Amino acid sequence: MIWILALLAAPSAPAELAPAGPWAVSTEEVGCRVIRPYGPDNAVEVGFETIVTSRRRTLLLAAPKRSLPDAIGETRVSLGGGEDLRLNYGAFAMRDSGRRLLKLFPDEGALRQLSDATSMKVGKADAPTLKMTGTAAALQALDTCTTELLQSWGADPQLYLQNRMAGIIGSTAAPFTRETYPAEARTAGVSGRVVLLLHTKVDGSVARCTVVASADERLNAGSCAVAVSRVRMKPPLDAQGKPMESYGVLPVNWSNP
């Protein structure tokens, strides 16, 4: 009898949490996000993110700290139908001190499983189970946003996404010196970080430079001028070992002398 009463008194599993709104797509500085709120107070959010400069899609989960792991590591993602994924993650603080943001890194196979899943549970045993609907359409919207962002930079989306990235030859910082500091920025005492998208030809020269993120617009023209004239890239090779036209991403940190 005591055993039966103990079973009756045991806490029940958390109910499946339903979406509180539609998927919403937004353009970030160097990527796109699609986010959906859950629960009556929107305390849980699920989403996907593309950071175009790294060409990977990330699963996002914002939820109360008590239900999510912290730091970095690997965690289980339980999907409807008894499927489980093991995904690497990084945990990040949020302005809302009661919540934590988890960024999980699925490969293409895991993304397909997430796309088909009817529910998802991440992290600790008391974490909520989330009802998943419209995920395939959300990922398609994310891809469309990414394509449009690349086009806004003047990049060829197919070339960018299909070919491997070109790498810089030599030190990243070597071309960006006191002597090549953008004159207008130097005069104004401006420092900061600029992220450049470099369209690389098969010979490793830079055909075109686009600023995709910048601390100050007075750094932009000078940064691209240095990249086009002084940076050499190592283009990726095709299946026959021949160099391919591609893109490379180059972050530049200017510190006013």
PDB file of C-alpha atoms in Angstrom:
ATOM      1  CA  MET A   1       0.000   0.000   0.000  1.00  0.00           C
ATOM      2  CA  ILE A   2       2.836   2.382   0.840  1.00  0.00           C
ATOM      3  CA  TRP A   3       4.437   1.591  -2.520  1.00  0.00           C
ATOM      4  CA  ILE A   4       1.172   2.319  -4.364  1.00  0.00           C
ATOM      5  CA  LEU A   5       0.732   5.628  -2.538  1.00  0.00           C
ATOM      6  CA  ALA A   6       4.306   6.603  -3.378  1.00  0.00           C
ATOM      7  CA  LEU A   7       3.603   6.007  -7.052  1.00  0.00           C
ATOM      8  CA  LEU A   8       0.468   8.093  -6.877  1.00  0.00           C
ATOM      9  CA  ALA A   9       2.363  10.924  -5.209  1.00  0.00           C
ATOM     10  CA  ALA A  10       5.264  10.893  -7.677  1.00  0.00           C
ATOM     11  CA  PRO A  11       5.452  14.029  -9.837  1.00  0.00           C
ATOM     12  CA  SER A  12       4.159  13.608 -13.360  1.00  0.00           C
ATOM     13  CA  ALA A  13       6.273  14.373 -16.408  1.00  0.00           C
ATOM     14  CA  PRO A  14       5.944  17.963 -17.676  1.00  0.00           C
ATOM     15  CA  ALA A  15       3.211  18.382 -20.263  1.00  0.00           C
ATOM     16  CA  GLU A  16       4.226  18.974 -23.867  1.00  0.00           C
ATOM     17  CA  LEU A  17       4.702  22.699 -24.413  1.00  0.00           C
ATOM     18  CA  ALA A  18       2.940  24.116 -27.468  1.00  0.00           C
ATOM     19  CA  PRO A  19       4.147  27.020 -29.631  1.00  0.00           C
ATOM     20  CA  ALA A  20       2.877  30.445 -28.579  1.00  0.00           C
ATOM     21  CA  GLY A  21       3.315  32.015 -32.003  1.00  0.00           C
ATOM     22  CA  PRO A  22       4.588  31.481 -35.554  1.00  0.00           C
ATOM     23  CA  TRP A  23       8.181  31.169 -36.703  1.00  0.00           C
ATOM     24  CA  ALA A  24       9.680  34.647 -37.257  1.00  0.00           C
ATOM     25  CA  VAL A  25      12.639  35.266 -39.575  1.00  0.00           C
ATOM     26  CA  SER A  26      15.137  38.070 -38.954  1.00  0.00           C
ATOM     27  CA  THR A  27      18.381  39.212 -40.556  1.00  0.00           C
ATOM     28  CA  GLU A  28      21.327  39.541 -38.195  1.00  0.00           C
ATOM     29  CA  GLU A  29      24.685  41.245 -38.781  1.00  0.00           C
ATOM     30  CA  VAL A  30      26.298  38.308 -40.605  1.00  0.00           C
ATOM     31  CA  GLY A  31      23.498  35.779 -40.753  1.00  0.00           C
ATOM     32  CA  CYS A  32      19.820  34.950 -40.351  1.00  0.00           C
ATOM     33  CA  ARG A  33      17.617  33.591 -37.571  1.00  0.00           C
ATOM     34  CA  VAL A  34      14.212  31.972 -37.385  1.00  0.00           C
ATOM     35  CA  ILE A  35      12.708  31.922 -33.873  1.00  0.00           C
ATOM     36  CA  ARG A  36       9.498  30.659 -32.285  1.00  0.00           C
ATOM     37  CA  PRO A  37       8.224  31.323 -28.723  1.00  0.00           C
ATOM     38  CA  TYR A  38       6.734  28.661 -26.454  1.00  0.00           C
ATOM     39  CA  GLY A  39       4.546  28.743 -23.366  1.00  0.00           C
ATOM     40  CA  PRO A  40       2.141  31.342 -21.984  1.00  0.00           C
ATOM     41  CA  ASP A  41       4.946  33.697 -20.916  1.00  0.00           C
ATOM     42  CA  ASN A  42       7.287  33.023 -23.894  1.00  0.00           C
ATOM     43  CA  ALA A  43       9.927  31.808 -21.416  1.00  0.00           C
ATOM     44  CA  VAL A  44      11.124  29.217 -23.937  1.00  0.00           C
ATOM     45  CA  GLU A  45      12.231  29.998 -27.485  1.00  0.00           C
ATOM     46  CA  VAL A  46      13.391  27.594 -30.183  1.00  0.00           C
ATOM     47  CA  GLY A  47      15.130  28.616 -33.356  1.00  0.00           C
ATOM     48  CA  PHE A  48      17.750  28.056 -36.002  1.00  0.00           C
ATOM     49  CA  GLU A  49      20.565  30.373 -37.007  1.00  0.00           C
ATOM     50  CA  THR A  50      22.849  30.633 -40.003  1.00  0.00           C
ATOM     51  CA  ILE A  51      26.140  32.460 -39.542  1.00  0.00           C
ATOM     52  CA  VAL A  52      26.994  33.019 -43.182  1.00  0.00           C
ATOM     53  CA  THR A  53      30.701  33.530 -42.550  1.00  0.00           C
ATOM     54  CA  SER A  54      30.987  30.035 -41.042  1.00  0.00           C
ATOM     55  CA  ARG A  55      28.385  28.409 -43.344  1.00  0.00           C
ATOM     56  CA  ARG A  56      26.712  26.320 -40.653  1.00  0.00           C
ATOM     57  CA  ARG A  57      23.195  26.106 -39.256  1.00  0.00           C
ATOM     58  CA  THR A  58      22.809  26.100 -35.496  1.00  0.00           C
ATOM     59  CA  LEU A  59      19.902  24.976 -33.314  1.00  0.00           C
ATOM     60  CA  LEU A  60      19.002  27.592 -30.679  1.00  0.00           C
ATOM     61  CA  LEU A  61      17.174  27.027 -27.404  1.00  0.00           C
ATOM     62  CA  ALA A  62      16.503  29.731 -24.809  1.00  0.00           C
ATOM     63  CA  ALA A  63      14.937  28.466 -21.584  1.00  0.00           C
ATOM     64  CA  PRO A  64      15.106  28.791 -17.775  1.00  0.00           C
ATOM     65  CA  LYS A  65      18.606  28.036 -16.515  1.00  0.00           C
ATOM     66  CA  ARG A  66      17.492  25.201 -14.261  1.00  0.00           C
ATOM     67  CA  SER A  67      16.421  23.073 -17.238  1.00  0.00           C
ATOM     68  CA  LEU A  68      19.522  23.494 -19.425  1.00  0.00           C
ATOM     69  CA  PRO A  69      23.147  22.376 -19.135  1.00  0.00           C
ATOM     70  CA  ASP A  70      25.834  25.031 -18.796  1.00  0.00           C
ATOM     71  CA  ALA A  71      29.357  25.658 -20.149  1.00  0.00           C
ATOM     72  CA  ILE A  72      30.159  23.515 -23.215  1.00  0.00           C
ATOM     73  CA  GLY A  73      29.827  19.815 -23.903  1.00  0.00           C
ATOM     74  CA  GLU A  74      27.530  17.223 -25.416  1.00  0.00           C
ATOM     75  CA  THR A  75      23.873  16.745 -24.561  1.00  0.00           C
ATOM     76  CA  ARG A  76      21.014  14.468 -25.529  1.00  0.00           C
ATOM     77  CA  VAL A  77      18.207  15.742 -27.731  1.00  0.00           C
ATOM     78  CA  SER A  78      15.160  13.461 -27.529  1.00  0.00           C
ATOM     79  CA  LEU A  79      12.837  13.541 -30.521  1.00  0.00           C
ATOM     80  CA  GLY A  80       9.304  12.230 -30.904  1.00  0.00           C
ATOM     81  CA  GLY A  81       9.164   8.569 -31.862  1.00  0.00           C
ATOM     82  CA  GLY A  82      11.953   7.475 -29.548  1.00  0.00           C
ATOM     83  CA  GLU A  83      14.843   8.931 -31.572  1.00  0.00           C
ATOM     84  CA  ASP A  84      17.783  10.485 -29.763  1.00  0.00           C
ATOM     85  CA  LEU A  85      20.545  12.776 -30.986  1.00  0.00           C
ATOM     86  CA  ARG A  86      23.819  13.591 -29.258  1.00  0.00           C
ATOM     87  CA  LEU A  87      24.804  17.161 -30.092  1.00  0.00           C
ATOM     88  CA  ASN A  88      27.695  19.371 -29.068  1.00  0.00           C
ATOM     89  CA  TYR A  89      26.612  22.660 -27.546  1.00  0.00           C
ATOM     90  CA  GLY A  90      27.754  25.929 -26.039  1.00  0.00           C
ATOM     91  CA  ALA A  91      25.809  27.747 -23.301  1.00  0.00           C
ATOM     92  CA  PHE A  92      25.578  31.538 -23.179  1.00  0.00           C
ATOM     93  CA  ALA A  93      24.267  34.065 -20.664  1.00  0.00           C
ATOM     94  CA  MET A  94      21.251  36.185 -21.613  1.00  0.00           C
ATOM     95  CA  ARG A  95      20.140  39.647 -20.560  1.00  0.00           C
ATOM     96  CA  ASP A  96      17.241  37.925 -18.858  1.00  0.00           C
ATOM     97  CA  SER A  97      19.237  36.547 -15.928  1.00  0.00           C
ATOM     98  CA  GLY A  98      16.775  33.721 -15.341  1.00  0.00           C
ATOM     99  CA  ARG A  99      17.338  32.181 -18.772  1.00  0.00           C
ATOM    100  CA  ARG A 100      20.221  30.641 -20.689  1.00  0.00           C
ATOM    101  CA  LEU A 101      20.836  30.338 -24.440  1.00  0.00           C
ATOM    102  CA  LEU A 102      22.004  27.000 -25.775  1.00  0.00           C
ATOM    103  CA  LYS A 103      23.592  26.798 -29.228  1.00  0.00           C
ATOM    104  CA  LEU A 104      23.668  23.232 -30.544  1.00  0.00           C
ATOM    105  CA  PHE A 105      25.545  22.107 -33.638  1.00  0.00           C
ATOM    106  CA  PRO A 106      23.704  19.502 -35.745  1.00  0.00           C
ATOM    107  CA  ASP A 107      25.128  18.060 -38.951  1.00  0.00           C
ATOM    108  CA  GLU A 108      22.961  17.733 -42.065  1.00  0.00           C
ATOM    109  CA  GLY A 109      21.640  14.325 -41.005  1.00  0.00           C
ATOM    110  CA  ALA A 110      20.603  15.641 -37.595  1.00  0.00           C
ATOM    111  CA  LEU A 111      18.945  18.657 -39.230  1.00  0.00           C
ATOM    112  CA  ARG A 112      16.832  16.311 -41.335  1.00  0.00           C
ATOM    113  CA  GLN A 113      15.771  14.446 -38.195  1.00  0.00           C
ATOM    114  CA  LEU A 114      14.912  17.721 -36.459  1.00  0.00           C
ATOM    115  CA  SER A 115      12.952  18.804 -39.512  1.00  0.00           C
ATOM    116  CA  ASP A 116      10.781  15.669 -39.325  1.00  0.00           C
ATOM    117  CA  ALA A 117      10.415  15.539 -35.531  1.00  0.00           C
ATOM    118  CA  THR A 118       7.017  16.077 -33.894  1.00  0.00           C
ATOM    119  CA  SER A 119       8.538  16.918 -30.508  1.00  0.00           C
ATOM    120  CA  MET A 120      11.901  17.763 -28.955  1.00  0.00           C
ATOM    121  CA  LYS A 121      13.397  17.712 -25.480  1.00  0.00           C
ATOM    122  CA  VAL A 122      16.862  19.057 -24.712  1.00  0.00           C
ATOM    123  CA  GLY A 123      18.916  18.857 -21.555  1.00  0.00           C
ATOM    124  CA  LYS A 124      17.850  17.812 -18.083  1.00  0.00           C
ATOM    125  CA  ALA A 125      15.088  15.421 -17.047  1.00  0.00           C
ATOM    126  CA  ASP A 126      12.776  18.247 -15.972  1.00  0.00           C
ATOM    127  CA  ALA A 127      13.218  20.171 -19.233  1.00  0.00           C
ATOM    128  CA  PRO A 128       9.958  20.712 -21.129  1.00  0.00           C
ATOM    129  CA  THR A 129       9.064  18.623 -24.157  1.00  0.00           C
ATOM    130  CA  LEU A 130       8.395  21.002 -27.030  1.00  0.00           C
ATOM    131  CA  LYS A 131       5.830  20.356 -29.738  1.00  0.00           C
ATOM    132  CA  MET A 132       7.539  20.819 -33.106  1.00  0.00           C
ATOM    133  CA  THR A 133       5.517  21.882 -36.145  1.00  0.00           C
ATOM    134  CA  GLY A 134       6.478  23.633 -39.356  1.00  0.00           C
ATOM    135  CA  THR A 135      10.192  23.041 -38.815  1.00  0.00           C
ATOM    136  CA  ALA A 136      10.897  22.124 -42.443  1.00  0.00           C
ATOM    137  CA  ALA A 137       9.262  25.359 -43.617  1.00  0.00           C
ATOM    138  CA  ALA A 138      11.221  27.326 -41.004  1.00  0.00           C
ATOM    139  CA  LEU A 139      14.522  25.883 -42.252  1.00  0.00           C
ATOM    140  CA  GLN A 140      13.518  26.713 -45.823  1.00  0.00           C
ATOM    141  CA  ALA A 141      12.763  30.296 -44.762  1.00  0.00           C
ATOM    142  CA  LEU A 142      16.190  30.425 -43.104  1.00  0.00           C
ATOM    143  CA  ASP A 143      17.853  29.278 -46.335  1.00  0.00           C
ATOM    144  CA  THR A 144      15.920  31.892 -48.326  1.00  0.00           C
ATOM    145  CA  CYS A 145      17.015  34.611 -45.903  1.00  0.00           C
ATOM    146  CA  THR A 146      20.629  33.437 -46.219  1.00  0.00           C
ATOM    147  CA  THR A 147      20.461  33.514 -50.019  1.00  0.00           C
ATOM    148  CA  GLU A 148      19.016  37.029 -50.008  1.00  0.00           C
ATOM    149  CA  LEU A 149      21.667  38.213 -47.549  1.00  0.00           C
ATOM    150  CA  LEU A 150      24.457  36.870 -49.766  1.00  0.00           C
ATOM    151  CA  GLN A 151      22.892  38.556 -52.782  1.00  0.00           C
ATOM    152  CA  SER A 152      22.753  41.848 -50.868  1.00  0.00           C
ATOM    153  CA  TRP A 153      26.532  41.525 -50.415  1.00  0.00           C
ATOM    154  CA  GLY A 154      26.965  41.002 -54.150  1.00  0.00           C
ATOM    155  CA  ALA A 155      27.945  37.354 -53.650  1.00  0.00           C
ATOM    156  CA  ASP A 156      26.859  34.407 -55.777  1.00  0.00           C
ATOM    157  CA  PRO A 157      24.934  32.209 -53.285  1.00  0.00           C
ATOM    158  CA  GLN A 158      25.484  28.995 -55.234  1.00  0.00           C
ATOM    159  CA  LEU A 159      29.227  29.575 -55.537  1.00  0.00           C
ATOM    160  CA  TYR A 160      29.486  30.630 -51.898  1.00  0.00           C
ATOM    161  CA  LEU A 161      27.548  27.731 -50.403  1.00  0.00           C
ATOM    162  CA  GLN A 162      28.739  24.901 -52.658  1.00  0.00           C
ATOM    163  CA  ASN A 163      32.476  25.554 -52.850  1.00  0.00           C
ATOM    164  CA  ARG A 164      34.826  25.314 -49.900  1.00  0.00           C
ATOM    165  CA  MET A 165      36.157  28.535 -48.421  1.00  0.00           C
ATOM    166  CA  ALA A 166      39.440  30.048 -49.535  1.00  0.00           C
ATOM    167  CA  GLY A 167      42.069  30.591 -46.843  1.00  0.00           C
ATOM    168  CA  ILE A 168      44.497  33.468 -46.476  1.00  0.00           C
ATOM    169  CA  ILE A 169      48.170  32.852 -47.248  1.00  0.00           C
ATOM    170  CA  GLY A 170      50.445  33.992 -44.439  1.00  0.00           C
ATOM    171  CA  SER A 171      49.498  35.992 -41.365  1.00  0.00           C
ATOM    172  CA  THR A 172      45.992  37.423 -41.288  1.00  0.00           C
ATOM    173  CA  ALA A 173      47.269  40.626 -39.703  1.00  0.00           C
ATOM    174  CA  ALA A 174      50.369  41.130 -41.867  1.00  0.00           C
ATOM    175  CA  PRO A 175      48.812  43.330 -44.595  1.00  0.00           C
ATOM    176  CA  PHE A 176      46.985  45.526 -42.059  1.00  0.00           C
ATOM    177  CA  THR A 177      49.673  47.669 -40.461  1.00  0.00           C
ATOM    178  CA  ARG A 178      50.339  51.188 -39.213  1.00  0.00           C
ATOM    179  CA  GLU A 179      51.331  52.130 -42.761  1.00  0.00           C
ATOM    180  CA  THR A 180      48.093  50.809 -44.303  1.00  0.00           C
ATOM    181  CA  TYR A 181      45.743  52.148 -41.592  1.00  0.00           C
ATOM    182  CA  PRO A 182      42.725  53.819 -43.259  1.00  0.00           C
ATOM    183  CA  ALA A 183      43.587  57.524 -43.321  1.00  0.00           C
ATOM    184  CA  GLU A 184      40.144  58.872 -42.409  1.00  0.00           C
ATOM    185  CA  ALA A 185      39.857  56.473 -39.478  1.00  0.00           C
ATOM    186  CA  ARG A 186      43.366  57.327 -38.266  1.00  0.00           C
ATOM    187  CA  THR A 187      42.592  61.061 -38.318  1.00  0.00           C
ATOM    188  CA  ALA A 188      39.360  60.510 -36.386  1.00  0.00           C
ATOM    189  CA  GLY A 189      41.011  58.186 -33.856  1.00  0.00           C
ATOM    190  CA  VAL A 190      38.749  55.308 -34.868  1.00  0.00           C
ATOM    191  CA  SER A 191      39.573  51.682 -34.047  1.00  0.00           C
ATOM    192  CA  GLY A 192      37.571  48.486 -34.342  1.00  0.00           C
ATOM    193  CA  ARG A 193      36.804  45.269 -36.152  1.00  0.00           C
ATOM    194  CA  VAL A 194      35.839  44.870 -39.794  1.00  0.00           C
ATOM    195  CA  VAL A 195      34.733  41.597 -41.407  1.00  0.00           C
ATOM    196  CA  LEU A 196      35.498  41.300 -45.115  1.00  0.00           C
ATOM    197  CA  LEU A 197      34.022  38.921 -47.673  1.00  0.00           C
ATOM    198  CA  LEU A 198      36.647  38.302 -50.353  1.00  0.00           C
ATOM    199  CA  HIS A 199      35.744  36.940 -53.786  1.00  0.00           C
ATOM    200  CA  THR A 200      38.838  34.929 -54.677  1.00  0.00           C
ATOM    201  CA  LYS A 201      39.983  34.046 -58.196  1.00  0.00           C
ATOM    202  CA  VAL A 202      41.658  30.760 -59.106  1.00  0.00           C
ATOM    203  CA  ASP A 203      45.113  32.391 -58.930  1.00  0.00           C
ATOM    204  CA  GLY A 204      44.517  33.450 -55.311  1.00  0.00           C
ATOM    205  CA  SER A 205      44.078  37.147 -56.007  1.00  0.00           C
ATOM    206  CA  VAL A 206      41.114  39.054 -54.583  1.00  0.00           C
ATOM    207  CA  ALA A 207      38.659  40.039 -57.297  1.00  0.00           C
ATOM    208  CA  ARG A 208      36.206  41.821 -55.040  1.00  0.00           C
ATOM    209  CA  CYS A 209      35.920  42.847 -51.403  1.00  0.00           C
ATOM    210  CA  THR A 210      32.678  43.486 -49.510  1.00  0.00           C
ATOM    211  CA  VAL A 211      32.408  44.707 -45.921  1.00  0.00           C
ATOM    212  CA  VAL A 212      29.816  42.548 -44.158  1.00  0.00           C
ATOM    213  CA  ALA A 213      30.291  43.903 -40.621  1.00  0.00           C
ATOM    214  CA  SER A 214      32.091  46.972 -39.342  1.00  0.00           C
ATOM    215  CA  ALA A 215      32.712  48.908 -36.147  1.00  0.00           C
ATOM    216  CA  ASP A 216      32.848  52.172 -38.120  1.00  0.00           C
ATOM    217  CA  GLU A 217      32.257  52.960 -41.791  1.00  0.00           C
ATOM    218  CA  ARG A 218      35.462  55.033 -41.912  1.00  0.00           C
ATOM    219  CA  LEU A 219      37.396  51.765 -41.708  1.00  0.00           C
ATOM    220  CA  ASN A 220      35.609  50.175 -44.657  1.00  0.00           C
ATOM    221  CA  ALA A 221      37.084  51.535 -47.887  1.00  0.00           C
ATOM    222  CA  GLY A 222      40.649  51.414 -46.598  1.00  0.00           C
ATOM    223  CA  SER A 223      40.241  47.830 -45.376  1.00  0.00           C
ATOM    224  CA  CYS A 224      39.030  46.649 -48.769  1.00  0.00           C
ATOM    225  CA  ALA A 225      41.763  48.573 -50.575  1.00  0.00           C
ATOM    226  CA  VAL A 226      44.404  46.755 -48.528  1.00  0.00           C
ATOM    227  CA  ALA A 227      42.704  43.386 -49.045  1.00  0.00           C
ATOM    228  CA  VAL A 228      42.516  43.744 -52.832  1.00  0.00           C
ATOM    229  CA  SER A 229      46.091  44.987 -53.228  1.00  0.00           C
ATOM    230  CA  ARG A 230      47.971  42.994 -50.580  1.00  0.00           C
ATOM    231  CA  VAL A 231      46.077  39.863 -49.542  1.00  0.00           C
ATOM    232  CA  ARG A 232      46.704  36.540 -51.272  1.00  0.00           C
ATOM    233  CA  MET A 233      44.318  33.655 -50.812  1.00  0.00           C
ATOM    234  CA  LYS A 234      44.677  29.890 -51.152  1.00  0.00           C
ATOM    235  CA  PRO A 235      41.748  28.756 -53.318  1.00  0.00           C
ATOM    236  CA  PRO A 236      40.087  25.387 -52.673  1.00  0.00           C
ATOM    237  CA  LEU A 237      40.677  22.508 -55.098  1.00  0.00           C
ATOM    238  CA  ASP A 238      38.086  20.598 -57.091  1.00  0.00           C
ATOM    239  CA  ALA A 239      37.941  16.800 -57.459  1.00  0.00           C
ATOM    240  CA  GLN A 240      40.660  16.943 -60.136  1.00  0.00           C
ATOM    241  CA  GLY A 241      42.965  18.986 -57.928  1.00  0.00           C
ATOM    242  CA  LYS A 242      42.437  22.238 -59.825  1.00  0.00           C
ATOM    243  CA  PRO A 243      41.936  25.530 -57.941  1.00  0.00           C
ATOM    244  CA  MET A 244      38.387  26.882 -57.853  1.00  0.00           C
ATOM    245  CA  GLU A 245      36.920  30.338 -57.696  1.00  0.00           C
ATOM    246  CA  SER A 246      35.555  30.821 -54.196  1.00  0.00           C
ATOM    247  CA  TYR A 247      35.019  33.182 -51.271  1.00  0.00           C
ATOM    248  CA  GLY A 248      36.956  33.794 -48.103  1.00  0.00           C
ATOM    249  CA  VAL A 249      36.069  35.612 -44.902  1.00  0.00           C
ATOM    250  CA  LEU A 250      38.689  37.845 -43.319  1.00  0.00           C
ATOM    251  CA  PRO A 251      38.194  39.587 -39.946  1.00  0.00           C
ATOM    252  CA  VAL A 252      40.455  42.617 -39.462  1.00  0.00           C
ATOM    253  CA  ASN A 253      41.110  44.288 -36.108  1.00  0.00           C
ATOM    254  CA  TRP A 254      42.328  47.861 -36.414  1.00  0.00           C
ATOM    255  CA  SER A 255      43.918  49.510 -33.380  1.00  0.00           C
ATOM    256  CA  ASN A 256      44.650  53.188 -33.905  1.00  0.00           C
ATOM    257  CA  PRO A 257      48.358  53.818 -33.300  1.00  0.00           C
TER     258      PRO A 257
END
